[in-house]
Coordinates of C-alpha atoms in Angstrom, one line a residue:
Chain A
M1 CA 0.0 0.0 0.0
Q2 CA 2.8 2.3 1.0
F3 CA 4.5 1.5 -2.3
I4 CA 1.4 2.3 -4.3
T5 CA 0.7 5.7 -2.6
E6 CA 4.3 6.6 -2.9
N7 CA 4.4 5.9 -6.6
L8 CA 1.0 7.6 -7.2
Q9 CA 2.5 10.7 -5.4
I10 CA 5.5 10.6 -7.8
L11 CA 3.2 10.1 -10.8
F12 CA 1.2 13.2 -9.8
T13 CA 4.3 15.3 -9.5
G14 CA 5.7 13.9 -12.7
L15 CA 2.5 14.7 -14.6
G16 CA 2.7 18.3 -13.2
L17 CA 6.2 18.8 -14.4
G18 CA 5.5 17.0 -17.6
S19 CA 2.7 19.4 -18.3
I20 CA 5.1 22.2 -18.3
Y21 CA 7.4 20.4 -20.7
A22 CA 4.3 19.6 -22.8
L23 CA 3.3 23.2 -23.1
V24 CA 6.7 24.4 -24.1
A25 CA 7.1 21.4 -26.5
L26 CA 3.7 22.3 -28.0
G27 CA 5.1 25.8 -28.7
F28 CA 8.2 24.2 -30.3
V29 CA 6.1 22.1 -32.6
L30 CA 3.8 24.8 -33.7
I31 CA 6.8 26.9 -34.8
I32 CA 8.6 24.0 -36.3
R33 CA 5.6 23.3 -38.4
A34 CA 5.0 26.9 -39.5
T35 CA 8.7 27.8 -40.2
N36 CA 10.7 24.5 -40.3
V37 CA 12.9 26.0 -37.7
V38 CA 13.6 24.9 -34.1
N39 CA 13.2 28.0 -32.0
F40 CA 16.0 27.9 -29.4
A41 CA 14.4 30.8 -27.5
Q42 CA 11.3 28.8 -26.8
G43 CA 12.3 28.2 -23.2
D44 CA 13.1 31.8 -22.7
F45 CA 9.4 32.5 -23.5
A46 CA 8.6 30.7 -20.3
M47 CA 11.3 32.6 -18.4
L48 CA 10.0 36.0 -19.7
G49 CA 6.4 35.0 -18.8
G50 CA 7.6 34.2 -15.3
Y51 CA 9.4 37.5 -15.0
A52 CA 6.5 39.4 -16.4
M53 CA 4.3 37.8 -13.7
V54 CA 6.8 38.7 -11.0
L55 CA 7.0 42.3 -12.2
F56 CA 3.2 42.7 -12.3
F57 CA 2.3 40.8 -9.2
T58 CA 5.2 41.1 -6.8
G59 CA 6.6 44.3 -8.2
L60 CA 3.6 46.4 -9.1
G61 CA 1.2 44.7 -6.7
W62 CA -1.5 44.0 -9.2
P63 CA -4.2 41.4 -8.3
Y64 CA -3.1 37.8 -9.3
W65 CA -5.5 37.4 -12.1
I66 CA -4.9 40.9 -13.5
A67 CA -1.2 40.3 -13.3
F68 CA -1.6 36.9 -15.1
I69 CA -3.6 38.5 -17.9
G70 CA -1.1 41.3 -18.1
A71 CA 1.7 38.7 -18.4
L72 CA -0.1 36.9 -21.2
L73 CA -0.7 40.2 -23.1
A74 CA 3.0 41.1 -22.6
M75 CA 3.9 37.7 -24.1
A76 CA 1.6 38.3 -27.0
V77 CA 3.3 41.6 -27.8
F78 CA 6.6 39.9 -27.3
G79 CA 5.6 37.2 -29.8
V80 CA 5.0 40.0 -32.4
L81 CA 8.4 41.6 -31.7
F82 CA 10.1 38.2 -31.8
N83 CA 8.4 37.3 -35.2
Y84 CA 9.4 40.6 -36.8
G85 CA 12.8 40.9 -35.1
V86 CA 14.1 37.4 -35.1
Y87 CA 12.3 35.4 -37.8
Y88 CA 10.9 37.8 -40.5
P89 CA 14.1 39.4 -41.8
L90 CA 15.5 35.9 -42.5
R91 CA 12.3 34.2 -43.7
H92 CA 13.7 33.6 -47.2
R93 CA 16.9 32.1 -46.0
S94 CA 17.5 28.4 -45.1
F95 CA 16.8 27.1 -41.7
L96 CA 20.3 27.6 -40.3
P97 CA 20.4 31.4 -40.2
V98 CA 17.0 31.5 -38.6
L99 CA 18.1 28.9 -36.0
I100 CA 21.2 30.9 -35.2
S101 CA 19.0 34.0 -34.9
T102 CA 16.8 32.3 -32.3
L103 CA 19.9 31.1 -30.4
G104 CA 21.2 34.7 -30.4
A105 CA 17.8 35.9 -29.2
S106 CA 17.9 33.4 -26.4
I107 CA 21.3 34.7 -25.2
F108 CA 20.2 38.3 -25.6
L109 CA 17.0 37.8 -23.6
Q110 CA 18.7 36.0 -20.8
N111 CA 21.4 38.7 -20.4
T112 CA 18.9 41.5 -20.7
V113 CA 16.8 40.0 -17.9
L114 CA 19.9 39.4 -15.9
Y115 CA 20.8 43.1 -16.3
V116 CA 17.4 44.3 -15.4
A117 CA 16.3 41.9 -12.7
G118 CA 19.6 40.7 -11.3
P119 CA 20.8 37.1 -10.7
Q120 CA 18.7 36.2 -7.7
P121 CA 15.8 33.8 -8.5
K122 CA 12.5 35.3 -7.6
P123 CA 9.8 33.6 -5.6
L124 CA 6.2 33.7 -7.0
D125 CA 3.0 33.0 -5.0
K126 CA 0.8 30.1 -5.9
L127 CA -2.4 30.8 -7.7
L128 CA -4.6 29.2 -4.9
N129 CA -4.4 30.2 -1.3
F130 CA -4.2 26.6 0.1
D131 CA -1.4 24.1 0.1
G132 CA -3.3 21.2 -1.4
I133 CA -5.5 18.3 -0.6
T134 CA -4.8 14.8 0.6
L135 CA -6.6 12.1 -1.4
G136 CA -6.1 8.5 -0.2
G137 CA -2.7 9.2 1.2
V138 CA -1.5 11.1 -1.8
F139 CA -0.9 14.8 -1.3
L140 CA -2.1 16.9 -4.2
D141 CA -0.2 20.2 -4.1
S142 CA -2.6 23.0 -5.2
Q143 CA -0.1 24.5 -7.8
Y144 CA 0.3 21.1 -9.4
I145 CA -3.5 20.8 -9.6
V146 CA -3.6 24.2 -11.3
I147 CA -0.9 23.2 -13.7
L148 CA -2.7 20.0 -14.7
V149 CA -6.1 21.7 -15.1
A150 CA -4.5 24.6 -17.1
T151 CA -2.7 22.2 -19.4
V152 CA -5.8 20.1 -20.1
A153 CA -7.7 23.3 -20.9
L154 CA -4.9 24.7 -23.1
V155 CA -4.5 21.4 -25.0
F156 CA -8.3 21.3 -25.5
F157 CA -8.4 24.9 -26.6
T158 CA -5.4 24.4 -29.0
F159 CA -7.2 21.4 -30.5
L160 CA -10.5 23.4 -31.0
F161 CA -8.5 26.3 -32.5
F162 CA -6.5 24.2 -35.0
E163 CA -9.1 21.7 -35.9
K164 CA -12.4 23.5 -35.8
T165 CA -11.8 27.1 -37.0
L166 CA -10.9 28.2 -40.5
L167 CA -8.1 30.3 -39.1
G168 CA -6.6 27.2 -37.5
K169 CA -6.9 25.4 -40.9
K170 CA -5.2 28.3 -42.6
L171 CA -2.3 28.1 -40.1
Q172 CA -2.1 24.4 -40.9
A173 CA -2.2 25.0 -44.6
T174 CA 0.6 27.6 -44.2
S175 CA 2.8 25.0 -42.4
Q176 CA 2.1 22.4 -45.0
D177 CA 2.7 24.4 -48.2
K178 CA 3.5 28.1 -48.1
D179 CA 3.4 28.9 -51.8
M180 CA 0.1 27.1 -52.3
A181 CA -1.3 29.0 -49.3
R182 CA -0.3 32.3 -50.8
L183 CA -1.9 31.3 -54.1
L184 CA -5.2 30.8 -52.3
G185 CA -4.9 34.3 -50.8
I186 CA -3.9 33.2 -47.3
P187 CA -1.7 36.0 -45.8
V188 CA 1.3 33.7 -44.9
A189 CA 3.3 36.4 -43.0
L190 CA 0.3 37.1 -40.8
M191 CA -0.2 33.4 -40.2
I192 CA 3.4 32.9 -39.1
A193 CA 3.1 36.0 -36.8
I194 CA 0.0 34.4 -35.2
T195 CA 1.9 31.2 -34.7
F196 CA 4.7 33.1 -32.9
I197 CA 2.2 35.0 -30.7
Y198 CA 0.5 31.7 -29.8
S199 CA 3.8 30.0 -29.0
A200 CA 5.0 32.9 -26.9
V201 CA 1.8 33.0 -24.9
L202 CA 1.9 29.2 -24.4
G203 CA 5.5 29.5 -23.2
G204 CA 4.6 32.4 -21.0
I205 CA 1.8 30.5 -19.3
A206 CA 4.2 27.6 -18.7
G207 CA 6.5 30.0 -17.0
V208 CA 3.8 31.6 -14.8
L209 CA 2.6 28.1 -13.8
V210 CA 6.0 26.6 -12.9
G211 CA 7.3 29.8 -11.3
P212 CA 5.8 29.0 -7.8
I213 CA 7.5 25.6 -7.9
L214 CA 10.9 26.2 -9.4
F215 CA 11.3 29.9 -8.7
V216 CA 11.5 32.4 -11.5
S217 CA 15.2 32.5 -12.7
I218 CA 17.3 33.4 -15.7
G219 CA 18.2 29.8 -16.5
M220 CA 14.7 28.3 -15.9
G221 CA 13.9 28.5 -19.6
S222 CA 17.0 26.7 -20.8
I223 CA 16.5 23.5 -18.8
I224 CA 12.8 23.4 -19.5
A225 CA 13.5 24.0 -23.2
L226 CA 16.0 21.2 -23.4
K227 CA 13.6 18.8 -21.9
A228 CA 10.7 20.0 -24.0
F229 CA 12.9 19.6 -27.0
A230 CA 13.7 16.0 -25.9
A231 CA 9.9 15.6 -25.5
T232 CA 9.2 16.6 -29.1
I233 CA 11.7 14.0 -30.4
I234 CA 10.4 11.3 -28.1
G235 CA 6.8 12.1 -29.1
G236 CA 7.6 12.3 -32.8
F237 CA 9.3 15.4 -34.3
G238 CA 6.8 18.0 -35.4
D239 CA 3.8 16.0 -34.1
V240 CA 1.4 17.9 -31.9
K241 CA 0.1 14.9 -30.0
G242 CA 3.6 13.7 -29.7
A243 CA 4.7 16.9 -28.0
I244 CA 2.1 16.6 -25.3
V245 CA 2.5 12.8 -24.7
G246 CA 6.3 13.1 -24.9
G247 CA 6.3 16.0 -22.4
L248 CA 4.0 14.1 -19.9
L249 CA 6.0 10.9 -20.3
L250 CA 9.3 12.7 -19.7
G251 CA 8.0 14.3 -16.6
V252 CA 6.9 11.0 -15.2
I253 CA 10.1 9.1 -16.2
E254 CA 12.2 11.8 -14.6
S255 CA 10.2 11.8 -11.3
L256 CA 10.1 8.0 -11.0
A257 CA 13.8 7.7 -11.8
A258 CA 14.8 10.4 -9.4
Q259 CA 12.8 8.6 -6.6
H260 CA 13.9 5.1 -7.3
I261 CA 17.4 5.5 -8.7
S262 CA 19.1 8.7 -7.7
V263 CA 18.0 12.3 -7.1
P264 CA 21.2 14.1 -8.1
Y265 CA 20.9 12.7 -11.7
K266 CA 17.4 14.0 -12.0
D267 CA 18.1 16.0 -15.1
A268 CA 20.0 13.2 -16.8
Y269 CA 17.1 10.8 -17.1
A270 CA 15.3 12.9 -19.7
F271 CA 18.3 12.7 -21.9
L272 CA 18.8 9.0 -21.2
A273 CA 15.2 8.5 -22.4
L274 CA 16.1 10.6 -25.4
F275 CA 19.1 8.4 -26.2
L276 CA 17.1 5.2 -25.9
F277 CA 14.4 6.6 -28.2
L278 CA 16.9 7.7 -30.8
L279 CA 18.5 4.3 -30.7
F280 CA 15.4 2.1 -30.8
R281 CA 12.6 4.3 -32.2
P282 CA 14.1 7.4 -33.8
Q283 CA 10.8 8.4 -35.4
G284 CA 9.3 8.8 -31.9
I285 CA 6.0 7.6 -30.5
F286 CA 3.7 9.1 -33.1
G287 CA 6.2 9.6 -35.9
E288 CA 6.0 7.6 -39.1
K289 CA 8.7 6.7 -41.5
V290 CA 7.2 8.5 -44.4
S291 CA 8.7 8.9 -47.9
E292 CA 7.9 12.0 -49.8
K293 CA 4.8 11.5 -51.9
A294 CA 4.7 13.2 -55.3
Chain B
M1 CA -10.0 45.7 -72.9
P2 CA -8.7 42.1 -72.4
L3 CA -9.2 40.5 -69.0
L4 CA -5.6 39.6 -68.9
E5 CA -2.7 41.0 -70.9
L6 CA 1.0 40.2 -70.8
R7 CA 3.2 42.8 -72.5
N8 CA 6.8 41.8 -73.3
V9 CA 7.3 39.9 -70.1
A10 CA 10.7 38.5 -69.2
S11 CA 11.2 36.3 -66.1
Y12 CA 14.3 34.6 -64.7
Y13 CA 14.9 31.6 -62.5
G14 CA 18.2 32.6 -60.9
N15 CA 20.4 33.3 -63.9
V16 CA 18.3 31.4 -66.4
Q17 CA 15.9 33.4 -68.5
A18 CA 12.7 31.4 -68.6
L19 CA 10.5 34.0 -70.5
K20 CA 12.0 36.2 -73.2
G21 CA 9.5 38.9 -74.0
V22 CA 6.1 37.1 -73.9
S23 CA 3.0 39.1 -75.0
L24 CA -0.4 37.5 -74.8
R25 CA -4.0 38.3 -74.0
V26 CA -7.0 36.5 -72.7
E27 CA -10.4 38.1 -73.4
Q28 CA -13.3 37.9 -71.0
G29 CA -15.1 34.5 -71.2
E30 CA -12.4 32.9 -73.4
L31 CA -10.7 29.6 -72.9
V32 CA -7.1 30.1 -74.1
T33 CA -4.5 27.4 -74.1
L34 CA -0.8 27.7 -73.9
L35 CA 1.0 24.8 -75.6
G36 CA 4.7 23.9 -75.6
A37 CA 7.3 21.3 -74.7
N38 CA 8.7 20.7 -71.3
G39 CA 10.8 23.6 -70.2
A40 CA 9.3 26.0 -72.7
G41 CA 8.2 28.4 -70.0
K42 CA 4.5 27.5 -69.7
S43 CA 4.5 27.1 -65.9
T44 CA 6.7 30.2 -65.5
T45 CA 4.1 32.2 -67.5
L46 CA 1.4 31.1 -65.1
K47 CA 3.6 31.8 -62.0
T48 CA 4.4 35.2 -63.4
I49 CA 0.7 36.0 -63.7
S50 CA -0.1 34.7 -60.2
G51 CA 2.8 36.5 -58.6
L52 CA 5.0 33.5 -57.5
V53 CA 7.6 34.8 -60.0
V54 CA 8.3 38.5 -60.3
P55 CA 9.0 39.5 -63.9
A56 CA 12.3 41.3 -64.6
Q57 CA 10.7 43.3 -67.4
G58 CA 7.3 43.9 -69.0
E59 CA 3.8 44.3 -67.7
V60 CA 1.1 42.0 -66.5
L61 CA -2.3 43.8 -66.8
F62 CA -5.4 42.4 -65.2
E63 CA -8.6 44.2 -66.0
G64 CA -6.3 46.9 -67.3
K65 CA -4.3 47.4 -64.1
P66 CA -0.7 46.4 -63.7
I67 CA -0.3 43.6 -61.2
Q68 CA 3.3 42.5 -61.8
K69 CA 4.5 44.1 -58.5
L70 CA 1.8 42.5 -56.3
G71 CA 2.4 39.4 -54.2
P72 CA 0.4 36.2 -54.8
E73 CA -1.9 36.9 -51.9
A74 CA -3.0 40.2 -53.3
I75 CA -3.3 38.8 -56.8
A76 CA -5.5 36.0 -55.5
R77 CA -7.8 38.6 -53.9
L78 CA -8.2 40.3 -57.3
G79 CA -9.8 37.2 -58.6
I80 CA -7.0 35.1 -60.2
S81 CA -7.0 31.5 -59.1
H82 CA -4.0 29.4 -59.9
V83 CA -4.3 25.6 -59.9
P84 CA -0.6 24.8 -60.0
E85 CA 1.2 21.8 -61.6
G86 CA 1.3 18.8 -59.3
R87 CA -2.0 19.8 -57.7
R88 CA -0.4 20.9 -54.4
I89 CA -3.2 19.6 -52.2
F90 CA -2.6 20.2 -48.5
P91 CA -1.7 16.7 -47.5
G92 CA -2.7 17.0 -43.8
L93 CA -6.1 18.6 -44.3
T94 CA -9.2 16.8 -45.3
V95 CA -10.8 17.1 -48.7
R96 CA -13.5 19.3 -47.4
E97 CA -11.0 21.6 -45.6
N98 CA -8.9 21.9 -48.8
I99 CA -12.0 23.0 -50.6
L100 CA -13.0 25.5 -47.9
L101 CA -9.6 27.1 -47.9
G102 CA -10.0 27.8 -51.6
A103 CA -12.1 30.7 -50.6
S104 CA -9.4 32.4 -48.6
N105 CA -9.1 35.2 -51.1
R106 CA -12.7 36.3 -50.3
K107 CA -13.2 38.4 -47.2
G108 CA -16.0 38.2 -44.8
V109 CA -17.9 35.2 -46.2
P110 CA -19.7 33.3 -43.4
R111 CA -18.6 29.8 -42.7
R112 CA -22.0 28.4 -43.3
Q113 CA -22.1 29.8 -46.8
L114 CA -18.7 28.4 -47.5
E115 CA -19.9 25.0 -46.4
E116 CA -22.8 25.2 -48.8
E117 CA -20.5 26.2 -51.6
A118 CA -18.3 23.2 -50.8
D119 CA -21.4 21.0 -51.1
E120 CA -22.0 22.4 -54.5
K121 CA -18.5 21.6 -55.5
F122 CA -19.2 18.0 -54.5
T123 CA -22.0 17.9 -57.0
V124 CA -19.7 19.1 -59.8
F125 CA -17.0 16.6 -58.7
P126 CA -19.0 13.6 -57.4
E127 CA -15.9 11.4 -57.6
I128 CA -14.4 13.1 -54.5
K129 CA -17.6 13.3 -52.4
P130 CA -17.0 9.9 -50.8
F131 CA -13.6 11.1 -49.5
E132 CA -14.9 14.4 -48.1
N133 CA -13.4 13.7 -44.7
A134 CA -10.3 11.8 -45.8
L135 CA -6.9 13.5 -45.7
G136 CA -5.6 15.0 -48.9
W137 CA -2.6 12.8 -49.3
T138 CA -4.8 9.6 -49.4
L139 CA -6.4 10.5 -52.7
S140 CA -5.3 9.2 -56.1
G141 CA -3.8 11.5 -58.6
G142 CA -7.0 11.9 -60.5
Q143 CA -9.0 12.6 -57.3
Q144 CA -6.3 15.1 -56.2
Q145 CA -6.7 16.9 -59.6
M146 CA -10.4 17.1 -59.2
L147 CA -9.9 18.5 -55.7
A148 CA -7.4 21.0 -56.9
V149 CA -9.8 22.4 -59.5
A150 CA -12.7 22.4 -57.0
R151 CA -10.5 24.3 -54.5
G152 CA -9.5 26.7 -57.3
L153 CA -13.1 27.4 -58.1
M154 CA -14.0 28.2 -54.5
A155 CA -12.1 31.5 -55.1
K156 CA -14.9 32.5 -57.5
P157 CA -12.2 33.4 -59.9
K158 CA -12.6 35.9 -62.8
L159 CA -9.6 34.0 -64.3
L160 CA -8.7 30.4 -63.7
L161 CA -5.1 29.3 -64.4
L162 CA -4.9 25.6 -64.9
D163 CA -1.4 24.1 -65.1
E164 CA -1.1 20.6 -66.7
P165 CA -4.3 19.3 -65.2
S166 CA -4.0 16.0 -67.3
L167 CA -0.5 15.2 -66.1
G168 CA -0.1 11.6 -64.9
L169 CA -3.8 10.8 -65.3
A170 CA -5.3 7.9 -67.1
P171 CA -7.0 8.7 -70.5
L172 CA -10.5 8.1 -69.2
I173 CA -10.0 10.4 -66.2
V174 CA -8.5 13.1 -68.5
Q175 CA -11.7 12.9 -70.7
N176 CA -13.8 13.3 -67.6
L177 CA -11.7 16.2 -66.4
F178 CA -11.9 18.0 -69.7
G179 CA -15.7 17.5 -69.6
T180 CA -15.6 19.4 -66.3
I181 CA -13.4 22.1 -67.7
R182 CA -16.0 22.6 -70.5
T183 CA -18.7 22.9 -67.8
I184 CA -16.8 25.5 -65.8
R185 CA -16.1 27.5 -68.9
A186 CA -19.8 27.3 -69.9
A187 CA -20.7 28.7 -66.5
G188 CA -18.8 31.9 -67.5
T189 CA -15.3 31.4 -66.0
T190 CA -12.4 32.6 -68.1
I191 CA -9.6 30.0 -68.3
L192 CA -6.0 30.0 -69.2
L193 CA -5.0 26.4 -69.7
V194 CA -1.4 25.1 -69.9
E195 CA -1.1 21.6 -71.4
Q196 CA 1.3 19.2 -72.9
N197 CA -1.7 17.2 -74.1
A198 CA -2.2 19.5 -77.1
N199 CA -5.0 17.5 -78.8
M200 CA -7.1 17.6 -75.6
A201 CA -6.4 21.2 -74.9
L202 CA -7.3 22.3 -78.5
S203 CA -10.5 20.4 -78.3
V204 CA -11.8 22.7 -75.6
A205 CA -10.0 26.0 -76.4
D206 CA -11.1 29.1 -78.3
R207 CA -7.5 30.1 -79.0
G208 CA -4.1 28.8 -78.4
Y209 CA -0.5 30.0 -78.2
V210 CA 2.6 27.9 -78.7
L211 CA 5.6 28.7 -76.5
E212 CA 9.1 27.6 -77.4
T213 CA 12.1 28.2 -75.1
G214 CA 10.6 31.3 -73.6
S215 CA 9.1 32.9 -76.6
L216 CA 5.7 32.7 -78.3
T217 CA 6.0 31.4 -81.8
V218 CA 2.4 30.7 -83.1
E219 CA -1.0 32.0 -82.2
G220 CA -4.3 31.0 -83.6
T221 CA -7.6 29.2 -83.3
P222 CA -7.5 25.4 -82.7
K223 CA -8.3 24.9 -86.4
E224 CA -5.4 27.1 -87.4
L225 CA -3.0 25.5 -85.0
L226 CA -4.1 22.0 -86.0
G227 CA -3.5 23.0 -89.6
N228 CA 0.0 24.3 -88.9
E229 CA 2.5 21.7 -90.1
E230 CA 5.2 22.7 -87.6
V231 CA 2.9 22.7 -84.7
R232 CA 1.5 19.3 -85.6
A233 CA 4.9 17.8 -86.0
A234 CA 6.2 19.2 -82.7
Y235 CA 3.3 19.0 -80.4
L236 CA 0.6 16.8 -81.8
G237 CA 2.8 13.8 -82.5
G238 CA 1.9 13.9 -86.2
H239 CA -1.7 12.9 -85.5
H240 CA -4.5 14.2 -87.6
A241 CA -7.0 15.4 -85.0

């Protein structure tokens, strides 16, 4: 019994952390699909979201919800700036210049925030005013509950947006064949800008959600992004379902391994899982070995 | 005033000159065909009209206004619908979604009306109706071509550009497709048709041009082109149509 509750407890924590990876991985995948480029600053979107929340809530003393909405709006604006500053000028180049551009943006963002906010990690209050609930011997921390609920809601919203609206279909069309999309009159540059806005907001939400658990810090984005990136490969590169399942799976693997094998190697298990997948199932969980069809 | 006019258009692919001073016109309601061998510049001509290729020289006039500096999105909004070579179906969207997106150049049309128009397209192309909810990549070549034309028509184009619609299709399906092209034309859509299947193209066209290595060489009615010895030898395989 002890064994079961202990593992349920770890499973719960793992799913919570995994949700954060999943949200950032989802942002990765949306940008990969729209632009064929891995956005190395994706993790820094989470970092910026966290700092925006700290600024509005702790710094300016806004009510939690107002500060949260403010942080999301700030991330939306940032998504526009990122699109036009980092991606747009290089859109006709191959993937490499764009990739380097996002890498540069990542370094720039981290150092700018370091300069402005200083090196000390910032604490952030939880959304709910209680510690959590105990259910059958398993302690459910309120912030982890918030993370899980928010992730389910966001995944559901993303699904509705991309699968049920014409705008979502236009975004998909843009990611599948840009020239054809343009011939149909779809404003491709705007579609890509929307993708960056959406990814920035998703990343920002992840940062605000995880802030109360990990503290808001300059480096928080890098470690989350590395694991989210591993999650996209494990799930199937460029696959939306895969990003979510891969993220959750990675969170659970990491937490179980930390508990049962060794805590100090916590961050290594994600990459061990990545190695194993690359060796035995390089196309990932949902990926298919497809040949180009004429 | 012709619906479409090209005046001395030159286009390049990198350093290669694909069009060397092409001038042609398409009148309102006409079905004009552009014939020529592989690499003659037929597809480049269509891409130059629809804005995918920006001409280095010359003018493209649509309803009398120059459009050669506009991007493909803006040109689509003016009412030019380009059904490109290779069909270019969105592989990860369903057949119905592909059709719906064909109307992306029209602003402010409610979704419900678009769905109704999509249903109408399924009556014009009953072959693809059973695959309405299948993903684009699962269709056969012929079905993809039907879908590409249906999608192109959702734009309610004043001018429809069709690039090699018969490419890779079985003869029976080509017949079927050209029957549909006749129907579309009879409904009042102006069409510029690029084809390697010259016999088929001339059987539906009002006029034709022959393009050779980037320059137009012959222009005329189907009868004139079919009577031209050089054209027959080069593009009609010596058949007497």
